[in-house]
mmCIF file of C-alpha atoms in Angstrom:
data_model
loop_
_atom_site.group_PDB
_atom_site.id
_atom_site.type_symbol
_atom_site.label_atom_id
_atom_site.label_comp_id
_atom_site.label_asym_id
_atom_site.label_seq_id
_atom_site.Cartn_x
_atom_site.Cartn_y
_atom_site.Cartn_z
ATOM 1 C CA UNK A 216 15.996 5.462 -21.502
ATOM 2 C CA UNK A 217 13.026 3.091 -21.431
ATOM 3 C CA UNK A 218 11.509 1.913 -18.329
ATOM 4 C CA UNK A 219 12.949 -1.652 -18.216
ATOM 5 C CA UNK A 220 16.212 -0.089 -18.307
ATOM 6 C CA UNK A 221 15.731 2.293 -15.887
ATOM 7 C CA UNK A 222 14.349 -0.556 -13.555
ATOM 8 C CA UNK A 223 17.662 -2.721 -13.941
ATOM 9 C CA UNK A 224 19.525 0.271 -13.902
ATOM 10 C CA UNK A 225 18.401 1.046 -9.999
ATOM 11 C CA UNK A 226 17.926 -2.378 -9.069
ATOM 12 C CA UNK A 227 21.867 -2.907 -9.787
ATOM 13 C CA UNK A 228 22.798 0.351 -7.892
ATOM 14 C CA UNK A 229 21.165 -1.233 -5.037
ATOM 15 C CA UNK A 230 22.959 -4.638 -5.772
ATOM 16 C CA UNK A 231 26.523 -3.041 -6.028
ATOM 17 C CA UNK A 232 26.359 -0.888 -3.043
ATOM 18 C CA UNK A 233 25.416 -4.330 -0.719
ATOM 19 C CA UNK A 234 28.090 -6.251 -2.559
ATOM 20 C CA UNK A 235 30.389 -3.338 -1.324
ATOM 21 C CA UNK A 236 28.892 -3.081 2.524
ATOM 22 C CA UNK A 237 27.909 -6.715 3.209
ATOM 23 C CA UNK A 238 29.421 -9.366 1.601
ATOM 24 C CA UNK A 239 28.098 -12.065 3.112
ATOM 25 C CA UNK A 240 24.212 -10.671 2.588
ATOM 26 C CA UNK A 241 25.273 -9.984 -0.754
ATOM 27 C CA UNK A 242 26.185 -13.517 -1.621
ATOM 28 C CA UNK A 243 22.936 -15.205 0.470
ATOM 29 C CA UNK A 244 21.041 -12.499 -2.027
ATOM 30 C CA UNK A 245 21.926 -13.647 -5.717
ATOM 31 C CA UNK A 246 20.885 -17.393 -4.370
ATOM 32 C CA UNK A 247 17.550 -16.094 -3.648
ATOM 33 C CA UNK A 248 15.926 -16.441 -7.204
ATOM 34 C CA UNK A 249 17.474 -20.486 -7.507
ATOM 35 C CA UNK A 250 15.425 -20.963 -4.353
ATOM 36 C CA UNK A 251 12.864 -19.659 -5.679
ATOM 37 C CA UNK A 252 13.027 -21.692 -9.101
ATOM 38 C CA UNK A 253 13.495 -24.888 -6.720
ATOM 39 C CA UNK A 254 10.034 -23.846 -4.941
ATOM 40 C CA UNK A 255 11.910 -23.220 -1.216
ATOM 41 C CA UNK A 256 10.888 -20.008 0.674
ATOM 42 C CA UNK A 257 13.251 -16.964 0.428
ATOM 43 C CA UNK A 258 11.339 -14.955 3.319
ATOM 44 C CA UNK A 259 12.331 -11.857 4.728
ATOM 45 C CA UNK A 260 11.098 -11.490 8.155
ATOM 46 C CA UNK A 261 9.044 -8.759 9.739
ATOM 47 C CA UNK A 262 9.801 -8.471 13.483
ATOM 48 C CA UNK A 263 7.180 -6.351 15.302
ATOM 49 C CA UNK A 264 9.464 -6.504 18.208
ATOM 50 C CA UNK A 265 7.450 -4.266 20.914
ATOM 51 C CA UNK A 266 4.021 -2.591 19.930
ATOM 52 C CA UNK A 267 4.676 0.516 21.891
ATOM 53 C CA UNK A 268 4.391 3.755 19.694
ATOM 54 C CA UNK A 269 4.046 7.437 20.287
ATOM 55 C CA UNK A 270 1.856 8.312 17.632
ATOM 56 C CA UNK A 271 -2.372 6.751 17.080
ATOM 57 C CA UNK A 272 -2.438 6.551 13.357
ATOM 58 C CA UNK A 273 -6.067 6.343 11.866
ATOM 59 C CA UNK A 274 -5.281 2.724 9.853
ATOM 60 C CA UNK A 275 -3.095 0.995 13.052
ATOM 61 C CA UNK A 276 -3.336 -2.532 13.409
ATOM 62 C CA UNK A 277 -0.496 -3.108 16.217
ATOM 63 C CA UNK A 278 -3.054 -1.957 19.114
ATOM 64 C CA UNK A 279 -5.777 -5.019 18.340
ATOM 65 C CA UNK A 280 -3.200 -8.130 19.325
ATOM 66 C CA UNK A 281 -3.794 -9.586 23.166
ATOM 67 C CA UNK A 282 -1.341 -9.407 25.691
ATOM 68 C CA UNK A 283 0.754 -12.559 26.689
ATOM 69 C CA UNK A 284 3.098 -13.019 29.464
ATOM 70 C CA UNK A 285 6.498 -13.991 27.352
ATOM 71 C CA UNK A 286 7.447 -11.115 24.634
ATOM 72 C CA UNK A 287 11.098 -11.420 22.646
ATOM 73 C CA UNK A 288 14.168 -10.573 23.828
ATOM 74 C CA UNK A 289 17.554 -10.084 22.528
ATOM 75 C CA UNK A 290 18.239 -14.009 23.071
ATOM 76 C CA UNK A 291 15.182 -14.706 20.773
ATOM 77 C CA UNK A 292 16.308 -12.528 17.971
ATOM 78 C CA UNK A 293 19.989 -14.408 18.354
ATOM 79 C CA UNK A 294 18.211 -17.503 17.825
ATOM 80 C CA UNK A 295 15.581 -16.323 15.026
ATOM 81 C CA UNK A 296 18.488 -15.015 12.969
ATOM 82 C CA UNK A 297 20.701 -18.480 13.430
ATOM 83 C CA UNK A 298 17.955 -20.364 12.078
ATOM 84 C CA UNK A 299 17.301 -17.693 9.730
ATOM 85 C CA UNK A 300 20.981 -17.680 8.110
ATOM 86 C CA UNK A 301 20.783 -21.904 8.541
ATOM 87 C CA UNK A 302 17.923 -21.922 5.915
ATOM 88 C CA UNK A 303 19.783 -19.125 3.341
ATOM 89 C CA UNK A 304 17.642 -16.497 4.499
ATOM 90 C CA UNK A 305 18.431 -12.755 4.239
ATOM 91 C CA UNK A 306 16.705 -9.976 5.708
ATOM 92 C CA UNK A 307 14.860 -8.522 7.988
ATOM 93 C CA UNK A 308 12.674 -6.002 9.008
ATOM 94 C CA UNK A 309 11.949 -4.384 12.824
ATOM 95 C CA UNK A 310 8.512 -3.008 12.731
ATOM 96 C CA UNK A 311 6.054 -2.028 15.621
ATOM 97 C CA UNK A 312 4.645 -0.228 17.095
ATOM 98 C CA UNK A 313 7.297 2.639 16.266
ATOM 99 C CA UNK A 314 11.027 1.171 16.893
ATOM 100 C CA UNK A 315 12.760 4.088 17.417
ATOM 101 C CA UNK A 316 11.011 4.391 20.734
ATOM 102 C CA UNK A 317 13.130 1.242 22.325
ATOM 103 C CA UNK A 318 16.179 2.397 24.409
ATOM 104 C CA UNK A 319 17.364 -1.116 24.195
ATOM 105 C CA UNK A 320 17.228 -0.541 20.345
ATOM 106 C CA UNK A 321 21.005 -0.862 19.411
ATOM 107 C CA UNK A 322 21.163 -4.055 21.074
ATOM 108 C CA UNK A 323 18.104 -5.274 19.249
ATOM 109 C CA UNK A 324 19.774 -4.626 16.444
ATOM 110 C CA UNK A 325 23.069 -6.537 17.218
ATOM 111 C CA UNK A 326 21.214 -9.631 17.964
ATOM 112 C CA UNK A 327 20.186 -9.669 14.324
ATOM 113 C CA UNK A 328 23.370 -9.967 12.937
ATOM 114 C CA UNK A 329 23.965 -6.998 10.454
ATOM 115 C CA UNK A 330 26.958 -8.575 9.159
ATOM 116 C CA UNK A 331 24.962 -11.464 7.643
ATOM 117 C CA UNK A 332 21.951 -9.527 7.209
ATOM 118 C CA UNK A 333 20.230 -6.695 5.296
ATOM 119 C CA UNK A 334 18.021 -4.992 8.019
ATOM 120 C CA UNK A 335 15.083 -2.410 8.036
ATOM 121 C CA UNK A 336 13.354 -0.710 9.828
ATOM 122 C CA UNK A 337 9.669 1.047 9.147
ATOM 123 C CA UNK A 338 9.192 3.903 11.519
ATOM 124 C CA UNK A 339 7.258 7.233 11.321
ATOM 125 C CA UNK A 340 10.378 8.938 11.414
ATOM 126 C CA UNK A 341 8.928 10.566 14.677
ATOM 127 C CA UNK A 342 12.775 10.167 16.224
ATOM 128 C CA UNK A 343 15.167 9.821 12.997
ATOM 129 C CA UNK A 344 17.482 13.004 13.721
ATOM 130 C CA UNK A 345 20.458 13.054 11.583
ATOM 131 C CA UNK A 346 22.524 12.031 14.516
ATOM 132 C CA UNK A 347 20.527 9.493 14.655
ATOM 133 C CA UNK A 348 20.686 8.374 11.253
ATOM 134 C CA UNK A 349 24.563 8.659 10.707
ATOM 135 C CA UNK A 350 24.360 6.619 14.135
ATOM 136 C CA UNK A 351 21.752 3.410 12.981
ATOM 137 C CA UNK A 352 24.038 3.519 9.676
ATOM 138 C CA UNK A 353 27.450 2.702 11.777
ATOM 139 C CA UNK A 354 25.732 -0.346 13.760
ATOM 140 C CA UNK A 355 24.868 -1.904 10.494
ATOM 141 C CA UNK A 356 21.349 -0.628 9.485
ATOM 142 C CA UNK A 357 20.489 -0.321 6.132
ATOM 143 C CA UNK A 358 17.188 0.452 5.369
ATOM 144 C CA UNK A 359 14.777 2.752 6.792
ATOM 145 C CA UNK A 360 10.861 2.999 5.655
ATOM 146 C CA UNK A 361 9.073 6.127 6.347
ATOM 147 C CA UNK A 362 5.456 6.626 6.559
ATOM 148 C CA UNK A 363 4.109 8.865 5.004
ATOM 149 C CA UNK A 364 0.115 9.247 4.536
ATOM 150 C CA UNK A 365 -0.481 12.391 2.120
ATOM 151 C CA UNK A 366 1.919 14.721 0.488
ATOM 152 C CA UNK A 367 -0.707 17.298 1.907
ATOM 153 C CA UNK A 368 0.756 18.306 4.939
ATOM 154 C CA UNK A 369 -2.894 18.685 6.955
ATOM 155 C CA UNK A 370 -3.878 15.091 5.684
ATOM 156 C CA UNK A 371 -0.503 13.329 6.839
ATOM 157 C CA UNK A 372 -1.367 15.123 10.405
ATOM 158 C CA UNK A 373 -4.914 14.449 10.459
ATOM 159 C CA UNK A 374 -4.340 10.625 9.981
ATOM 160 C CA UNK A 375 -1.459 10.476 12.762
ATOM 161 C CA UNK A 376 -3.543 12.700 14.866
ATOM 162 C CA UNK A 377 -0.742 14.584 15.552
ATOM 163 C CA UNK A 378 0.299 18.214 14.397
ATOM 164 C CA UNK A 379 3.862 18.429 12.781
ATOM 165 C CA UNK A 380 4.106 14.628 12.423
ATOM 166 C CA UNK A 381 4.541 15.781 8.929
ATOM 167 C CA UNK A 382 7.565 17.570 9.431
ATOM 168 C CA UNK A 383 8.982 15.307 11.445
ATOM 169 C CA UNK A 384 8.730 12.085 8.864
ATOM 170 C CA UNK A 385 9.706 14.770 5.886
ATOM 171 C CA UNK A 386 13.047 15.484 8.075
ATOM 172 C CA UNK A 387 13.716 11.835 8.737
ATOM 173 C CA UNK A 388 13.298 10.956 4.969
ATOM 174 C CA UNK A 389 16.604 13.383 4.392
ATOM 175 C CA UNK A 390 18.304 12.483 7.496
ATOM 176 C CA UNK A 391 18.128 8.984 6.258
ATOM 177 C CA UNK A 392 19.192 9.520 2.413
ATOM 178 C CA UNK A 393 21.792 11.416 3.700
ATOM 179 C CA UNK A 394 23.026 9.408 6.133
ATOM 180 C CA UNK A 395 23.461 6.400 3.402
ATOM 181 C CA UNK A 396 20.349 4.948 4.155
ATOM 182 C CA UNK A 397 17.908 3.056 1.594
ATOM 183 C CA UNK A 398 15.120 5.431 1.750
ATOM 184 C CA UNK A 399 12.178 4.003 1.020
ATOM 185 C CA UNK A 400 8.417 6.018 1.306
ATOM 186 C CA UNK A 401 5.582 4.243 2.333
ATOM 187 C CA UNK A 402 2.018 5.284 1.807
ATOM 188 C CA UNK A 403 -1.051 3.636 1.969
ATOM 189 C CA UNK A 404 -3.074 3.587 -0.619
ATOM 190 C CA UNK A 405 -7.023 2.716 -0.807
ATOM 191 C CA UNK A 406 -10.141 2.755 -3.237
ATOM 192 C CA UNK A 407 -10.418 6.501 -1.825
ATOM 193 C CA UNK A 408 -6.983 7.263 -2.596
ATOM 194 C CA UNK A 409 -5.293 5.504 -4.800
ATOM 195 C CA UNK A 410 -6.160 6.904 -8.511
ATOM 196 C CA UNK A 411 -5.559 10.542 -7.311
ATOM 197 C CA UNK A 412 -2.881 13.362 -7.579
ATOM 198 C CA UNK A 413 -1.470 13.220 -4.329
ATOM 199 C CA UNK A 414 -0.321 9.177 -5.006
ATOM 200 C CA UNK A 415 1.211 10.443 -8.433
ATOM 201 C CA UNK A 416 2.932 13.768 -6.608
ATOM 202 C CA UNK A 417 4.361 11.314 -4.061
ATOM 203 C CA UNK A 418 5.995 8.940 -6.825
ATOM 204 C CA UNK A 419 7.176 12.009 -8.841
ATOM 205 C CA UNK A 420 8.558 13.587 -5.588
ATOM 206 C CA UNK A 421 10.203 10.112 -4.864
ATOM 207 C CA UNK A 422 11.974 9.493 -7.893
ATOM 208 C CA UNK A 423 13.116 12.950 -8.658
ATOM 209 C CA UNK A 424 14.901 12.464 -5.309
ATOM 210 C CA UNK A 425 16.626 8.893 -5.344
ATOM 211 C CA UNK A 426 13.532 7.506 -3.088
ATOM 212 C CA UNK A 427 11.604 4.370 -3.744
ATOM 213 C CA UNK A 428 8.145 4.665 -2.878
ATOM 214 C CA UNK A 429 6.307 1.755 -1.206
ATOM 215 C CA UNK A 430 2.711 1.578 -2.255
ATOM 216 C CA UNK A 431 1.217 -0.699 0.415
ATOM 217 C CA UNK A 432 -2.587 -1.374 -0.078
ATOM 218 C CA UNK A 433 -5.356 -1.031 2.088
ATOM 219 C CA UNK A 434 -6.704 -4.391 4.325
ATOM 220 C CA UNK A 435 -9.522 -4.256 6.213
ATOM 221 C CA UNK A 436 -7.728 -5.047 9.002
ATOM 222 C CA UNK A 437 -7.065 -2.892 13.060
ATOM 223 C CA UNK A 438 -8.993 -0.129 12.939
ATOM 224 C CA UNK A 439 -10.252 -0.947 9.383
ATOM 225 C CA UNK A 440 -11.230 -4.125 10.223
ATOM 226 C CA UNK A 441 -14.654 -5.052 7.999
ATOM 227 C CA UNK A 442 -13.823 -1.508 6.040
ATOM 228 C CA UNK A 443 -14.344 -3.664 2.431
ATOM 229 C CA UNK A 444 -14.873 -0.173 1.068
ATOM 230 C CA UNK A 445 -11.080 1.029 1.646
ATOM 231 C CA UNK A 446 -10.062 -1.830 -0.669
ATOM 232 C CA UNK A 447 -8.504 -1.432 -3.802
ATOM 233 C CA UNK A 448 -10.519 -2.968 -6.749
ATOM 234 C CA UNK A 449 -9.080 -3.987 -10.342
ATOM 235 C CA UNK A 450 -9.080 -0.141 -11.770
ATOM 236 C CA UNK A 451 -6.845 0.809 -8.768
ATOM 237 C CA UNK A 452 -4.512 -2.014 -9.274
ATOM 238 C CA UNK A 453 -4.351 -1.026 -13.125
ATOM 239 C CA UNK A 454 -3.298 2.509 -12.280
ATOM 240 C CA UNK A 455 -0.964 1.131 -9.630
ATOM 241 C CA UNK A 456 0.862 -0.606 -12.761
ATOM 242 C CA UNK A 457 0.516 2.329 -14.883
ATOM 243 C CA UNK A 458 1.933 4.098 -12.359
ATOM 244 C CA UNK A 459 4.877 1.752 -11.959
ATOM 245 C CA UNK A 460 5.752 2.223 -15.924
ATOM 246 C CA UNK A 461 6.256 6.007 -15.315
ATOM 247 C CA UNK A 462 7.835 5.900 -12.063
ATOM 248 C CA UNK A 463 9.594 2.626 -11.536
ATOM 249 C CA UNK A 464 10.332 3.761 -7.814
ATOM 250 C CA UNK A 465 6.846 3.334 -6.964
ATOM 251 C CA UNK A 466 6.603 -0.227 -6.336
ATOM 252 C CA UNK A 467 4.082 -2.645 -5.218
ATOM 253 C CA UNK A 468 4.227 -6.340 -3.504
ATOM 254 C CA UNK A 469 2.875 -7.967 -5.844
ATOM 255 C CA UNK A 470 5.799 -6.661 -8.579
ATOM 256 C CA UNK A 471 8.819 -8.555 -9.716
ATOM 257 C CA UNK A 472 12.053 -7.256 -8.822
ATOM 258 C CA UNK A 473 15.629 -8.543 -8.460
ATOM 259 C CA UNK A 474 15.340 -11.283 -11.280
ATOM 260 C CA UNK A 475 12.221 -13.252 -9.305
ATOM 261 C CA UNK A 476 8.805 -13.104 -9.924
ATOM 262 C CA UNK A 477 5.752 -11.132 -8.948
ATOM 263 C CA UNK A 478 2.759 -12.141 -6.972
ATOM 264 C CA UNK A 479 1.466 -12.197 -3.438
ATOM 265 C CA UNK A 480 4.776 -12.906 -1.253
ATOM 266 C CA UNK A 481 2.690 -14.462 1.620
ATOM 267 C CA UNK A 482 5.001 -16.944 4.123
ATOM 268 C CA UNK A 483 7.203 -17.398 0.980
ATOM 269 C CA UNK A 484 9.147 -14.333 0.376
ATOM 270 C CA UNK A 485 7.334 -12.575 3.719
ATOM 271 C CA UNK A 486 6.077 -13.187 7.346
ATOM 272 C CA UNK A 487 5.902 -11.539 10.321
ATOM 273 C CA UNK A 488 6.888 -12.426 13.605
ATOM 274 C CA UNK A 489 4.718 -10.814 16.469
ATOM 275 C CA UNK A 490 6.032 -9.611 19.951
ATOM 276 C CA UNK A 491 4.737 -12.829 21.794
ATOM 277 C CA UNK A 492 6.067 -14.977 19.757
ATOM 278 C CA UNK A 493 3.536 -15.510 17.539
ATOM 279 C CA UNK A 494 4.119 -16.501 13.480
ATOM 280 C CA UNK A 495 1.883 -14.747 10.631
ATOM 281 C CA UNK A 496 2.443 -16.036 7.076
ATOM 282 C CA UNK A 497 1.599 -12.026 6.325
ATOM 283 C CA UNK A 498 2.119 -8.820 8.179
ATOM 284 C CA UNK A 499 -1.858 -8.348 7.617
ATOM 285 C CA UNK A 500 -2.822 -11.831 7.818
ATOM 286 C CA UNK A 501 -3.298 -12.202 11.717
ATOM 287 C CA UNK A 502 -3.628 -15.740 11.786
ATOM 288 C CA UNK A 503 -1.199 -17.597 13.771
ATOM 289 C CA UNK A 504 0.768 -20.848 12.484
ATOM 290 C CA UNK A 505 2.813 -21.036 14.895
ATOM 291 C CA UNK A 506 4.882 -19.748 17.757
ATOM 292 C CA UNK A 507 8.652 -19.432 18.330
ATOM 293 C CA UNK A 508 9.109 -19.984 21.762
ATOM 294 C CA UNK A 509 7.775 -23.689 21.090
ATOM 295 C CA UNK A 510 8.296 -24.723 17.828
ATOM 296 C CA UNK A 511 11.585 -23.657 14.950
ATOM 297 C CA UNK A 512 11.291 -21.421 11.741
ATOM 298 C CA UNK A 513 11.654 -24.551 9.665
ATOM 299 C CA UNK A 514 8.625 -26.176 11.764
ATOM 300 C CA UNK A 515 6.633 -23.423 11.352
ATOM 301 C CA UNK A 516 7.133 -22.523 7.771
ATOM 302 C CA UNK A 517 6.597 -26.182 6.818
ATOM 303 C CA UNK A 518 3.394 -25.992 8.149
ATOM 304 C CA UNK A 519 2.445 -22.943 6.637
ATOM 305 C CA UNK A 520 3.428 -24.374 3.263
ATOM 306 C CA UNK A 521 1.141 -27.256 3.632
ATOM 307 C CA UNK A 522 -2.222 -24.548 3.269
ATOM 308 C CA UNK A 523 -2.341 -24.024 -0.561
ATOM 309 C CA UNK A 524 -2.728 -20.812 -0.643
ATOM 310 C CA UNK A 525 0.722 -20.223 0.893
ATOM 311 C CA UNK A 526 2.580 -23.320 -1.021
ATOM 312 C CA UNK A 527 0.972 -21.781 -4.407
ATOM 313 C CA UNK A 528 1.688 -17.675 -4.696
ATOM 314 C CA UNK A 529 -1.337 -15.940 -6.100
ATOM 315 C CA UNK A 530 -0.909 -13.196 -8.888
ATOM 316 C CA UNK A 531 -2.408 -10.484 -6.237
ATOM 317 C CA UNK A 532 -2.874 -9.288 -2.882
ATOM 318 C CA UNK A 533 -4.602 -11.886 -0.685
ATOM 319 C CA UNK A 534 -5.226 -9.733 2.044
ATOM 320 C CA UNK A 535 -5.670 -6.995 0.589
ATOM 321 C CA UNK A 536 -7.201 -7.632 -3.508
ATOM 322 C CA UNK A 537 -8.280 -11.130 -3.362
ATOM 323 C CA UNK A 538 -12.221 -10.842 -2.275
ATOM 324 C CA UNK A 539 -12.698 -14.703 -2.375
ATOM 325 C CA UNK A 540 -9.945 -14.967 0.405
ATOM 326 C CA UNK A 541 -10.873 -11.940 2.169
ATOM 327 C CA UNK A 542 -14.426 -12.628 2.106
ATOM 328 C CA UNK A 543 -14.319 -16.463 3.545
ATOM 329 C CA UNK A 544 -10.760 -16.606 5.280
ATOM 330 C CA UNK A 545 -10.184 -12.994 6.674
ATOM 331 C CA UNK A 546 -13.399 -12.268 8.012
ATOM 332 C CA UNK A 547 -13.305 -15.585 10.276
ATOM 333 C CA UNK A 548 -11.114 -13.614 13.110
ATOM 334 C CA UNK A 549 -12.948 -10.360 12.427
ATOM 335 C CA UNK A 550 -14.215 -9.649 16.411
ATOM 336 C CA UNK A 551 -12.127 -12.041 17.585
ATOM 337 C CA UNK A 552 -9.262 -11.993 20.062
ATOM 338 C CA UNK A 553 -6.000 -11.420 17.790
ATOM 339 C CA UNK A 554 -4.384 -13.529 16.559
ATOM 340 C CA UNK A 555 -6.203 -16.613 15.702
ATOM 341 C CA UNK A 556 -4.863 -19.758 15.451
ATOM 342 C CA UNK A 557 -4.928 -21.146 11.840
ATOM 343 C CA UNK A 558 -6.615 -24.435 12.628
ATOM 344 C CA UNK A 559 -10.012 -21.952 13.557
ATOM 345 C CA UNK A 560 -9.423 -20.493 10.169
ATOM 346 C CA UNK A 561 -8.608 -23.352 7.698
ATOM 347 C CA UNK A 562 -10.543 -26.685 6.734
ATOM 348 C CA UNK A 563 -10.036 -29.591 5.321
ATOM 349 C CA UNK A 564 -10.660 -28.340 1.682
ATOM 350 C CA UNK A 565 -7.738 -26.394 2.283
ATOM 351 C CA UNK A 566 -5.085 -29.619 1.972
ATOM 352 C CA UNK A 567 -4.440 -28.820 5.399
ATOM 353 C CA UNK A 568 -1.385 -31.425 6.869
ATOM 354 C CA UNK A 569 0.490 -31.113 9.855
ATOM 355 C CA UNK A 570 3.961 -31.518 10.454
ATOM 356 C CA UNK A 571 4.412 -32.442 14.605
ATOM 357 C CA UNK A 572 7.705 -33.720 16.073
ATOM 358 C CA UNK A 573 9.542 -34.111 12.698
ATOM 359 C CA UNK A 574 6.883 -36.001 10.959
ATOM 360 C CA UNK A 575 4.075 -35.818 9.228
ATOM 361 C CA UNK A 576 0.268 -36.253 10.202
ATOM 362 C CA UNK A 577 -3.099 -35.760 8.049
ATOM 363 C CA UNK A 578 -5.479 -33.552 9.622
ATOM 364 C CA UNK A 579 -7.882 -33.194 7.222
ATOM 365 C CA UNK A 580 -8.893 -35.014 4.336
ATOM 366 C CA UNK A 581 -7.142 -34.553 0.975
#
């Protein structure tokens, strides 16, 4: 079977078993590549719903954001996923900090939706007993995303800076699969890292299994922050693709999948929502455009679409590949109190306009 085939071949799998469990997400889902055509956003949204975590994990990012007095609640996420099902909108994702910690976590969950949503989570499987599993399935979960650093057991500790951490995460990755889960791997992968054996023993090990293995890049970003060197450069990306064509589980961001293009998924196919509030057009790109205790989605991602970068997807990585970006856009909040507001970060070159009360107003210069 050649690799195309064995691409649509999983892809489908995936596609049957939500037309089977949800319905309604499954028929928001094949409308996501006509919105795409038509140039609209088809965003999934991260939630970073409460930064706590038991683990201090070498490459963290969630421990650099300041502390503000209003952080989301159930009510929010009601709200965020009404707006979110308004515009078409699909899935999400509950990040952290490490969600499993939350006792209120079932009702987090609830607020979401599940019936009209396809929901993640990424944890470090820290807490992901089988119990548990069987039990995140029943409320309406349906993926979980496991981190995993190294398949070398002393590495994946070393980097959580915790001993069996490995254990734990290799545990939760069964617990999931066989609780019904999506299991999806993620591992980070950097200029140090990323052509090496342990990156190809971790896609092999995921697709002999029924895994899919996330390869998320390197950004200079949390404890990284200014760390150019952990970057991937264009021979890394090139094995990252020839990587792909042997082990179409190991995915990238940047890859086409489910009948819509590749290419950097900032704001329009991604963006994360912080604890306070706060709107990133990327997970990694802590720049604020706006805030949902103020403003709506559809404010906020109109505004964001307005910067060109966001309204026109690049073929790679901004954060994380694109050193012209990274270089005169990312390094503007390096040292700076997290996040920071886009107007600090973008000029007028930028075709910068913003959208205020339901109309429009020119900031900047075309």
């Amino acid at each position: 079977m050649v690799v195309s085939d064995v691409k649509k071949k999983f892809e489908s799998a995936k596609r049957e078993k939500l037309r089977r469990e949800k319905p309604l997400v499954y028929d928001k889902i094949i409308k996501l590549a006509d919105m795409e055509k038509r140039g609209e956003p088809t965003s999934r949204i991260d939630i970073g719903y409460n930064y706590l975590c038991n683990l201090k994990c070498k490459h963290c990012m969630a421990n650099t954001f300041q502390k503000k007095d209003r952080s989301l609640t159930p009510a929010d996420l009601r709200s965020i996923a009404e707006q979110a099902d308004a515009l078409g909108w699909c899935q999400f994702n509950i990040s952290g900090g490490e969600p499993l910690v939350l006792k209120n976590f079932d009702e987090v969950l609830k607020a979401l939706m599940p019936e009209k949503f396809h929901i993640g989570i990424s944890t470090n499987g820290y807490f992901l007993t089988a119990v548990k599993a069987k039990h995140l399935k029943a409320i309406g979960l349906d993926k979980v995303m496991l981190s995993l650093d190294s398949y070398d057991e002393a590495l994946h500790n070393a980097n959580r800076a915790r001993d069996g951490a490995y254990q734990k995460v290799i545990n939760a990755i069964w617990n999931a699969q066989n609780a019904g889960l999506d299991t999806v791997i993620q591992t980070v992968i950097t200029h140090q890292n990323a052509r090496t054996e342990n990156t190809v023993k971790l896609a092999k090990f995921a697709q002999e299994n029924g895994f899919s293995l996330d390869l998320v890049i390197a950004k200079a970003i949390g404890q990284w922050e200014g760390r150019h060197d952990v970057l991937i450069d264009a021979g890394d990306a090139k094995f990252l693709r020839e990587l792909n064509k042997e082990y179409p589980v190991a995915r990238r961001d940047v890859f086409p999948s489910y009948g819509m293009r590749g290419g950097c998924g900032v704001l329009k196919k991604c963006f994360h929502i912080s604890q306070y509030g706060d709107v990133f057009p990327c997970v990694f790109m802590h720049i604020t455009i706006g805030n949902i205790f103020k403003d709506s989605l559809k404010t906020i991602v109109d505004r964001g679409m307005t910067i060109k970068y966001f309204k026109n997807p690049s073929p790679i990585c901004l954060t994380g590949e694109d050193r012209n970006f990274i270089n005169k856009y990312m390094s503007k909040f390096y040292g700076k109190s997290l996040p920071v507001d886009y107007r600090e970060i973008f000029t007028e070159e930028d075709n910068y306009i913003s959208i205020e009360d339901g109309c429009c107003r020119k900031v900047f210069a075309a």
